[in-house]
């Protein structure tokens, strides 16, 4: 256990940490902060939800001269919502030191961003495409940048973003400190990373599995055409707090969302074809519990820190193991428990095994829940409602009517009627989801075996998403909480 005190952190930042409820440093923070404070380049790898943001945020903030209203640190993140979220956390950490952090990303008015940039923030968090735009327009000047950070580094150095990242780094003074963080770092990507850095220290928090151990992982083997009913049955039985459902394409996200709404769930979809305004409003509703199920492409797979997510569903199995790690890492954050349920079609069992092998974790088989079990789940939810009402103990004025009812009927019948009225009748309208090809493991495996060469890699990763440019980020979130944590995770690319 390491306290922040032992890490030589300045008073204003210590105060911020206290305010945020951080009592002790997480392992990745304990291991990277001292090295980064010494000025080293660092590659930091630790599981999802283990505080990597503060691990790079604290050292970069310590170096900033808040009297100077010039950009001194640049953080690059793959999606807009993540850029927003990271900026929020860095702002919280740096506020007491008078440091201002803003985010800039595609899909937002340039003029508005230029105005914010003129205000003299010392830290800018950006998606790559928009950052390059600002660099070309000289609305972002890099002469005073001392620290460059790639959050979700393996994603940023992947096919979609690598060219932009090279251009960005070329424009930042060579004496800079470079910090790279992610829950996953495939070897071939690490090699690329090392070339862009100055003798980096590699810190990998040791963990048995790549995934977080407090996430219970399950798989359900089912044919494609039964996925949707299985999903709604499962949601009924286990009544998650907040759930994220990952689907492979934007079209499937739309279809699953529509289907869930038809069946009475408070669901919304998020993917890269939506306007930025819509993306933000959907995410905000999800964070404020006005939406219970977020259906998403991989645009929501990385980095997002939303408290209250208890279940992650892989409606479609991800294309690579790193993607799996990041997706399921949206739950089980900062030491909390979570569940991940992956739907596997019979032809995708090889992909399941590949994921298990690479992540060194095991998914337990679960039978598909039946409609009867789902009905029972709905009744349980009604019974819970009844129990909560009983607990409130303000039923006096109903006693007389209740007694009358019990004179005419036995108590079980009366309670059964009340339950029937409270049970959410699931509209069982048929829902059709257009089918997709099963994931072929051969392709993924081939490129994995073809280590070393960028071309092999390209083939593998090239599938996901085209063109790295401001695909989009998003998300904010970042809530602080006390105490315990856990870690690790993996990643993939927002093709949405
Ligand atoms: N030392 C700490 N003590 C308690 N909570 C912390 C601590 N450090 C970070 N947190 C909280 O833990 C949560 C996860 O942190 P963060 O988003 O930085 O994780 P991450 O490692 O970047 O995950 P991912 O790999 O998914 O991006 C956040 O809500 C953050 O505020
Ligand atoms: Mg992160």
PDB file of N, CA, C and O in Angstrom, residues 408-454:
ATOM      1  N   UNK A 408     -63.054 -10.734   1.776  1.00  0.00           N
ATOM      2  CA  UNK A 408     -63.630 -11.396   0.599  1.00  0.00           C
ATOM      3  C   UNK A 408     -62.694 -12.414  -0.048  1.00  0.00           C
ATOM      4  O   UNK A 408     -63.141 -13.287  -0.789  1.00  0.00           O
ATOM      5  N   UNK A 409     -61.351 -12.224   0.130  1.00  0.00           N
ATOM      6  CA  UNK A 409     -60.403 -13.103  -0.571  1.00  0.00           C
ATOM      7  C   UNK A 409     -59.289 -13.534   0.372  1.00  0.00           C
ATOM      8  O   UNK A 409     -58.969 -12.825   1.317  1.00  0.00           O
ATOM      9  N   UNK A 410     -58.659 -14.649   0.051  1.00  0.00           N
ATOM     10  CA  UNK A 410     -57.533 -15.059   0.890  1.00  0.00           C
ATOM     11  C   UNK A 410     -56.315 -14.191   0.565  1.00  0.00           C
ATOM     12  O   UNK A 410     -56.227 -13.586  -0.514  1.00  0.00           O
ATOM     13  N   UNK A 411     -55.377 -14.154   1.511  1.00  0.00           N
ATOM     14  CA  UNK A 411     -54.271 -13.196   1.398  1.00  0.00           C
ATOM     15  C   UNK A 411     -53.387 -13.457   0.179  1.00  0.00           C
ATOM     16  O   UNK A 411     -52.909 -12.531  -0.474  1.00  0.00           O
ATOM     17  N   UNK A 412     -53.177 -14.744  -0.148  1.00  0.00           N
ATOM     18  CA  UNK A 412     -52.314 -15.035  -1.310  1.00  0.00           C
ATOM     19  C   UNK A 412     -52.934 -14.447  -2.580  1.00  0.00           C
ATOM     20  O   UNK A 412     -52.251 -13.845  -3.415  1.00  0.00           O
ATOM     21  N   UNK A 413     -54.221 -14.589  -2.728  1.00  0.00           N
ATOM     22  CA  UNK A 413     -54.885 -14.057  -3.921  1.00  0.00           C
ATOM     23  C   UNK A 413     -54.745 -12.537  -3.977  1.00  0.00           C
ATOM     24  O   UNK A 413     -54.465 -11.960  -5.040  1.00  0.00           O
ATOM     25  N   UNK A 414     -54.887 -11.897  -2.855  1.00  0.00           N
ATOM     26  CA  UNK A 414     -54.804 -10.427  -2.841  1.00  0.00           C
ATOM     27  C   UNK A 414     -53.395  -9.968  -3.217  1.00  0.00           C
ATOM     28  O   UNK A 414     -53.206  -9.093  -4.060  1.00  0.00           O
ATOM     29  N   UNK A 415     -52.400 -10.620  -2.611  1.00  0.00           N
ATOM     30  CA  UNK A 415     -51.018 -10.222  -2.925  1.00  0.00           C
ATOM     31  C   UNK A 415     -50.690 -10.553  -4.383  1.00  0.00           C
ATOM     32  O   UNK A 415     -50.042  -9.774  -5.084  1.00  0.00           O
ATOM     33  N   UNK A 416     -51.185 -11.698  -4.856  1.00  0.00           N
ATOM     34  CA  UNK A 416     -50.923 -12.075  -6.253  1.00  0.00           C
ATOM     35  C   UNK A 416     -51.492 -11.010  -7.201  1.00  0.00           C
ATOM     36  O   UNK A 416     -50.853 -10.634  -8.197  1.00  0.00           O
ATOM     37  N   UNK A 417     -52.671 -10.511  -6.874  1.00  0.00           N
ATOM     38  CA  UNK A 417     -53.275  -9.479  -7.725  1.00  0.00           C
ATOM     39  C   UNK A 417     -52.433  -8.203  -7.705  1.00  0.00           C
ATOM     40  O   UNK A 417     -52.205  -7.576  -8.752  1.00  0.00           O
ATOM     41  N   UNK A 418     -51.956  -7.856  -6.518  1.00  0.00           N
ATOM     42  CA  UNK A 418     -51.121  -6.659  -6.428  1.00  0.00           C
ATOM     43  C   UNK A 418     -49.840  -6.848  -7.252  1.00  0.00           C
ATOM     44  O   UNK A 418     -49.408  -5.952  -7.982  1.00  0.00           O
ATOM     45  N   UNK A 419     -49.257  -8.037  -7.169  1.00  0.00           N
ATOM     46  CA  UNK A 419     -48.045  -8.319  -7.940  1.00  0.00           C
ATOM     47  C   UNK A 419     -48.309  -8.249  -9.433  1.00  0.00           C
ATOM     48  O   UNK A 419     -47.516  -7.720 -10.203  1.00  0.00           O
ATOM     49  N   UNK A 420     -49.458  -8.792  -9.823  1.00  0.00           N
ATOM     50  CA  UNK A 420     -49.798  -8.785 -11.255  1.00  0.00           C
ATOM     51  C   UNK A 420     -49.877  -7.347 -11.761  1.00  0.00           C
ATOM     52  O   UNK A 420     -49.391  -7.023 -12.834  1.00  0.00           O
ATOM     53  N   UNK A 421     -50.461  -6.497 -10.938  1.00  0.00           N
ATOM     54  CA  UNK A 421     -50.580  -5.099 -11.364  1.00  0.00           C
ATOM     55  C   UNK A 421     -49.226  -4.403 -11.435  1.00  0.00           C
ATOM     56  O   UNK A 421     -49.014  -3.505 -12.223  1.00  0.00           O
ATOM     57  N   UNK A 422     -48.313  -4.836 -10.563  1.00  0.00           N
ATOM     58  CA  UNK A 422     -46.999  -4.182 -10.517  1.00  0.00           C
ATOM     59  C   UNK A 422     -46.000  -4.772 -11.514  1.00  0.00           C
ATOM     60  O   UNK A 422     -44.981  -4.172 -11.804  1.00  0.00           O
ATOM     61  N   UNK A 423     -46.317  -5.968 -11.995  1.00  0.00           N
ATOM     62  CA  UNK A 423     -45.350  -6.621 -12.882  1.00  0.00           C
ATOM     63  C   UNK A 423     -45.389  -5.966 -14.250  1.00  0.00           C
ATOM     64  O   UNK A 423     -46.443  -5.808 -14.842  1.00  0.00           O
ATOM     65  N   UNK A 424     -44.166  -5.576 -14.671  1.00  0.00           N
ATOM     66  CA  UNK A 424     -44.075  -4.918 -15.966  1.00  0.00           C
ATOM     67  C   UNK A 424     -44.389  -5.958 -17.031  1.00  0.00           C
ATOM     68  O   UNK A 424     -43.652  -6.923 -17.204  1.00  0.00           O
ATOM     69  N   UNK A 425     -45.523  -5.795 -17.691  1.00  0.00           N
ATOM     70  CA  UNK A 425     -45.853  -6.744 -18.751  1.00  0.00           C
ATOM     71  C   UNK A 425     -44.915  -6.477 -19.905  1.00  0.00           C
ATOM     72  O   UNK A 425     -44.935  -5.407 -20.500  1.00  0.00           O
ATOM     73  N   UNK A 426     -44.058  -7.428 -20.163  1.00  0.00           N
ATOM     74  CA  UNK A 426     -43.141  -7.221 -21.273  1.00  0.00           C
ATOM     75  C   UNK A 426     -43.895  -7.385 -22.586  1.00  0.00           C
ATOM     76  O   UNK A 426     -44.515  -8.421 -22.810  1.00  0.00           O
ATOM     77  N   UNK A 427     -43.851  -6.332 -23.384  1.00  0.00           N
ATOM     78  CA  UNK A 427     -44.464  -6.499 -24.697  1.00  0.00           C
ATOM     79  C   UNK A 427     -43.578  -7.428 -25.501  1.00  0.00           C
ATOM     80  O   UNK A 427     -42.395  -7.162 -25.658  1.00  0.00           O
ATOM     81  N   UNK A 428     -44.146  -8.501 -25.950  1.00  0.00           N
ATOM     82  CA  UNK A 428     -43.274  -9.450 -26.626  1.00  0.00           C
ATOM     83  C   UNK A 428     -43.304  -9.349 -28.135  1.00  0.00           C
ATOM     84  O   UNK A 428     -43.217 -10.332 -28.845  1.00  0.00           O
ATOM     85  N   UNK A 429     -43.416  -8.144 -28.582  1.00  0.00           N
ATOM     86  CA  UNK A 429     -43.411  -7.906 -30.020  1.00  0.00           C
ATOM     87  C   UNK A 429     -42.179  -8.573 -30.615  1.00  0.00           C
ATOM     88  O   UNK A 429     -41.084  -8.476 -30.058  1.00  0.00           O
ATOM     89  N   UNK A 430     -42.344  -9.280 -31.727  1.00  0.00           N
ATOM     90  CA  UNK A 430     -41.160  -9.893 -32.340  1.00  0.00           C
ATOM     91  C   UNK A 430     -40.186  -8.813 -32.796  1.00  0.00           C
ATOM     92  O   UNK A 430     -40.601  -7.755 -33.268  1.00  0.00           O
ATOM     93  N   UNK A 431     -38.914  -9.077 -32.620  1.00  0.00           N
ATOM     94  CA  UNK A 431     -37.896  -8.113 -33.029  1.00  0.00           C
ATOM     95  C   UNK A 431     -36.914  -8.827 -33.943  1.00  0.00           C
ATOM     96  O   UNK A 431     -36.425  -9.907 -33.605  1.00  0.00           O
ATOM     97  N   UNK A 432     -36.671  -8.245 -35.101  1.00  0.00           N
ATOM     98  CA  UNK A 432     -35.716  -8.845 -36.021  1.00  0.00           C
ATOM     99  C   UNK A 432     -34.435  -8.033 -36.072  1.00  0.00           C
ATOM    100  O   UNK A 432     -34.464  -6.847 -36.312  1.00  0.00           O
ATOM    101  N   UNK A 433     -33.347  -8.710 -35.840  1.00  0.00           N
ATOM    102  CA  UNK A 433     -32.049  -8.043 -35.942  1.00  0.00           C
ATOM    103  C   UNK A 433     -31.370  -8.628 -37.171  1.00  0.00           C
ATOM    104  O   UNK A 433     -31.278  -9.856 -37.300  1.00  0.00           O
ATOM    105  N   UNK A 434     -30.897  -7.755 -38.056  1.00  0.00           N
ATOM    106  CA  UNK A 434     -30.275  -8.315 -39.256  1.00  0.00           C
ATOM    107  C   UNK A 434     -28.995  -9.046 -38.872  1.00  0.00           C
ATOM    108  O   UNK A 434     -28.270  -8.640 -37.968  1.00  0.00           O
ATOM    109  N   UNK A 435     -28.717 -10.127 -39.581  1.00  0.00           N
ATOM    110  CA  UNK A 435     -27.625 -10.982 -39.109  1.00  0.00           C
ATOM    111  C   UNK A 435     -26.267 -10.479 -39.586  1.00  0.00           C
ATOM    112  O   UNK A 435     -26.154  -9.695 -40.515  1.00  0.00           O
ATOM    113  N   UNK A 436     -25.235 -10.933 -38.900  1.00  0.00           N
ATOM    114  CA  UNK A 436     -23.856 -10.625 -39.309  1.00  0.00           C
ATOM    115  C   UNK A 436     -23.092 -11.930 -39.466  1.00  0.00           C
ATOM    116  O   UNK A 436     -23.477 -12.954 -38.916  1.00  0.00           O
ATOM    117  N   UNK A 437     -22.004 -11.849 -40.189  1.00  0.00           N
ATOM    118  CA  UNK A 437     -21.126 -13.008 -40.325  1.00  0.00           C
ATOM    119  C   UNK A 437     -20.506 -13.324 -38.969  1.00  0.00           C
ATOM    120  O   UNK A 437     -20.140 -12.413 -38.241  1.00  0.00           O
ATOM    121  N   UNK A 438     -20.365 -14.608 -38.648  1.00  0.00           N
ATOM    122  CA  UNK A 438     -19.643 -14.913 -37.413  1.00  0.00           C
ATOM    123  C   UNK A 438     -18.197 -14.434 -37.533  1.00  0.00           C
ATOM    124  O   UNK A 438     -17.666 -14.340 -38.632  1.00  0.00           O
ATOM    125  N   UNK A 439     -17.598 -14.137 -36.396  1.00  0.00           N
ATOM    126  CA  UNK A 439     -16.194 -13.721 -36.393  1.00  0.00           C
ATOM    127  C   UNK A 439     -15.337 -14.927 -36.736  1.00  0.00           C
ATOM    128  O   UNK A 439     -15.491 -16.006 -36.164  1.00  0.00           O
ATOM    129  N   UNK A 440     -14.442 -14.722 -37.683  1.00  0.00           N
ATOM    130  CA  UNK A 440     -13.571 -15.832 -38.031  1.00  0.00           C
ATOM    131  C   UNK A 440     -12.250 -15.697 -37.288  1.00  0.00           C
ATOM    132  O   UNK A 440     -11.549 -14.701 -37.410  1.00  0.00           O
ATOM    133  N   UNK A 441     -11.955 -16.706 -36.523  1.00  0.00           N
ATOM    134  CA  UNK A 441     -10.750 -16.618 -35.706  1.00  0.00           C
ATOM    135  C   UNK A 441      -9.496 -16.769 -36.549  1.00  0.00           C
ATOM    136  O   UNK A 441      -8.441 -16.278 -36.215  1.00  0.00           O
ATOM    137  N   UNK A 442      -9.646 -17.421 -37.679  1.00  0.00           N
ATOM    138  CA  UNK A 442      -8.440 -17.703 -38.480  1.00  0.00           C
ATOM    139  C   UNK A 442      -7.742 -16.417 -38.849  1.00  0.00           C
ATOM    140  O   UNK A 442      -6.551 -16.285 -38.754  1.00  0.00           O
ATOM    141  N   UNK A 443      -8.533 -15.443 -39.266  1.00  0.00           N
ATOM    142  CA  UNK A 443      -7.945 -14.193 -39.700  1.00  0.00           C
ATOM    143  C   UNK A 443      -7.210 -13.520 -38.540  1.00  0.00           C
ATOM    144  O   UNK A 443      -6.078 -13.092 -38.645  1.00  0.00           O
ATOM    145  N   UNK A 444      -7.891 -13.470 -37.426  1.00  0.00           N
ATOM    146  CA  UNK A 444      -7.303 -12.833 -36.256  1.00  0.00           C
ATOM    147  C   UNK A 444      -6.052 -13.574 -35.813  1.00  0.00           C
ATOM    148  O   UNK A 444      -5.008 -12.986 -35.548  1.00  0.00           O
ATOM    149  N   UNK A 445      -6.148 -14.892 -35.805  1.00  0.00           N
ATOM    150  CA  UNK A 445      -5.041 -15.715 -35.364  1.00  0.00           C
ATOM    151  C   UNK A 445      -3.835 -15.530 -36.283  1.00  0.00           C
ATOM    152  O   UNK A 445      -2.714 -15.366 -35.839  1.00  0.00           O
ATOM    153  N   UNK A 446      -4.131 -15.496 -37.585  1.00  0.00           N
ATOM    154  CA  UNK A 446      -3.057 -15.374 -38.554  1.00  0.00           C
ATOM    155  C   UNK A 446      -2.262 -14.100 -38.285  1.00  0.00           C
ATOM    156  O   UNK A 446      -1.053 -14.094 -38.237  1.00  0.00           O
ATOM    157  N   UNK A 447      -2.972 -13.021 -38.077  1.00  0.00           N
ATOM    158  CA  UNK A 447      -2.241 -11.782 -37.915  1.00  0.00           C
ATOM    159  C   UNK A 447      -1.536 -11.741 -36.571  1.00  0.00           C
ATOM    160  O   UNK A 447      -0.514 -11.119 -36.411  1.00  0.00           O
ATOM    161  N   UNK A 448      -2.089 -12.429 -35.581  1.00  0.00           N
ATOM    162  CA  UNK A 448      -1.418 -12.513 -34.297  1.00  0.00           C
ATOM    163  C   UNK A 448      -0.112 -13.279 -34.426  1.00  0.00           C
ATOM    164  O   UNK A 448       0.887 -12.963 -33.806  1.00  0.00           O
ATOM    165  N   UNK A 449      -0.158 -14.345 -35.210  1.00  0.00           N
ATOM    166  CA  UNK A 449       1.039 -15.161 -35.386  1.00  0.00           C
ATOM    167  C   UNK A 449       2.091 -14.428 -36.201  1.00  0.00           C
ATOM    168  O   UNK A 449       3.261 -14.670 -36.116  1.00  0.00           O
ATOM    169  N   UNK A 450       1.612 -13.521 -37.023  1.00  0.00           N
ATOM    170  CA  UNK A 450       2.477 -12.798 -37.914  1.00  0.00           C
ATOM    171  C   UNK A 450       3.078 -11.603 -37.191  1.00  0.00           C
ATOM    172  O   UNK A 450       2.983 -10.474 -37.627  1.00  0.00           O
ATOM    173  N   UNK A 451       3.672 -11.852 -36.055  1.00  0.00           N
ATOM    174  CA  UNK A 451       4.189 -10.779 -35.212  1.00  0.00           C
ATOM    175  C   UNK A 451       5.276  -9.990 -35.903  1.00  0.00           C
ATOM    176  O   UNK A 451       5.903 -10.434 -36.826  1.00  0.00           O
ATOM    177  N   UNK A 452       5.523  -8.829 -35.363  1.00  0.00           N
ATOM    178  CA  UNK A 452       6.679  -8.090 -35.813  1.00  0.00           C
ATOM    179  C   UNK A 452       6.372  -7.188 -36.981  1.00  0.00           C
ATOM    180  O   UNK A 452       6.576  -6.006 -36.924  1.00  0.00           O
ATOM    181  N   UNK A 453       5.837  -7.716 -38.051  1.00  0.00           N
ATOM    182  CA  UNK A 453       5.634  -6.903 -39.227  1.00  0.00           C
ATOM    183  C   UNK A 453       4.401  -6.038 -39.095  1.00  0.00           C
ATOM    184  O   UNK A 453       3.394  -6.480 -38.607  1.00  0.00           O
ATOM    185  N   UNK A 454       4.501  -4.803 -39.499  1.00  0.00           N
ATOM    186  CA  UNK A 454       3.355  -3.929 -39.444  1.00  0.00           C
ATOM    187  C   UNK A 454       2.265  -4.405 -40.386  1.00  0.00           C
ATOM    188  O   UNK A 454       1.089  -4.206 -40.172  1.00  0.00           O
TER     189      UNK A 454
END
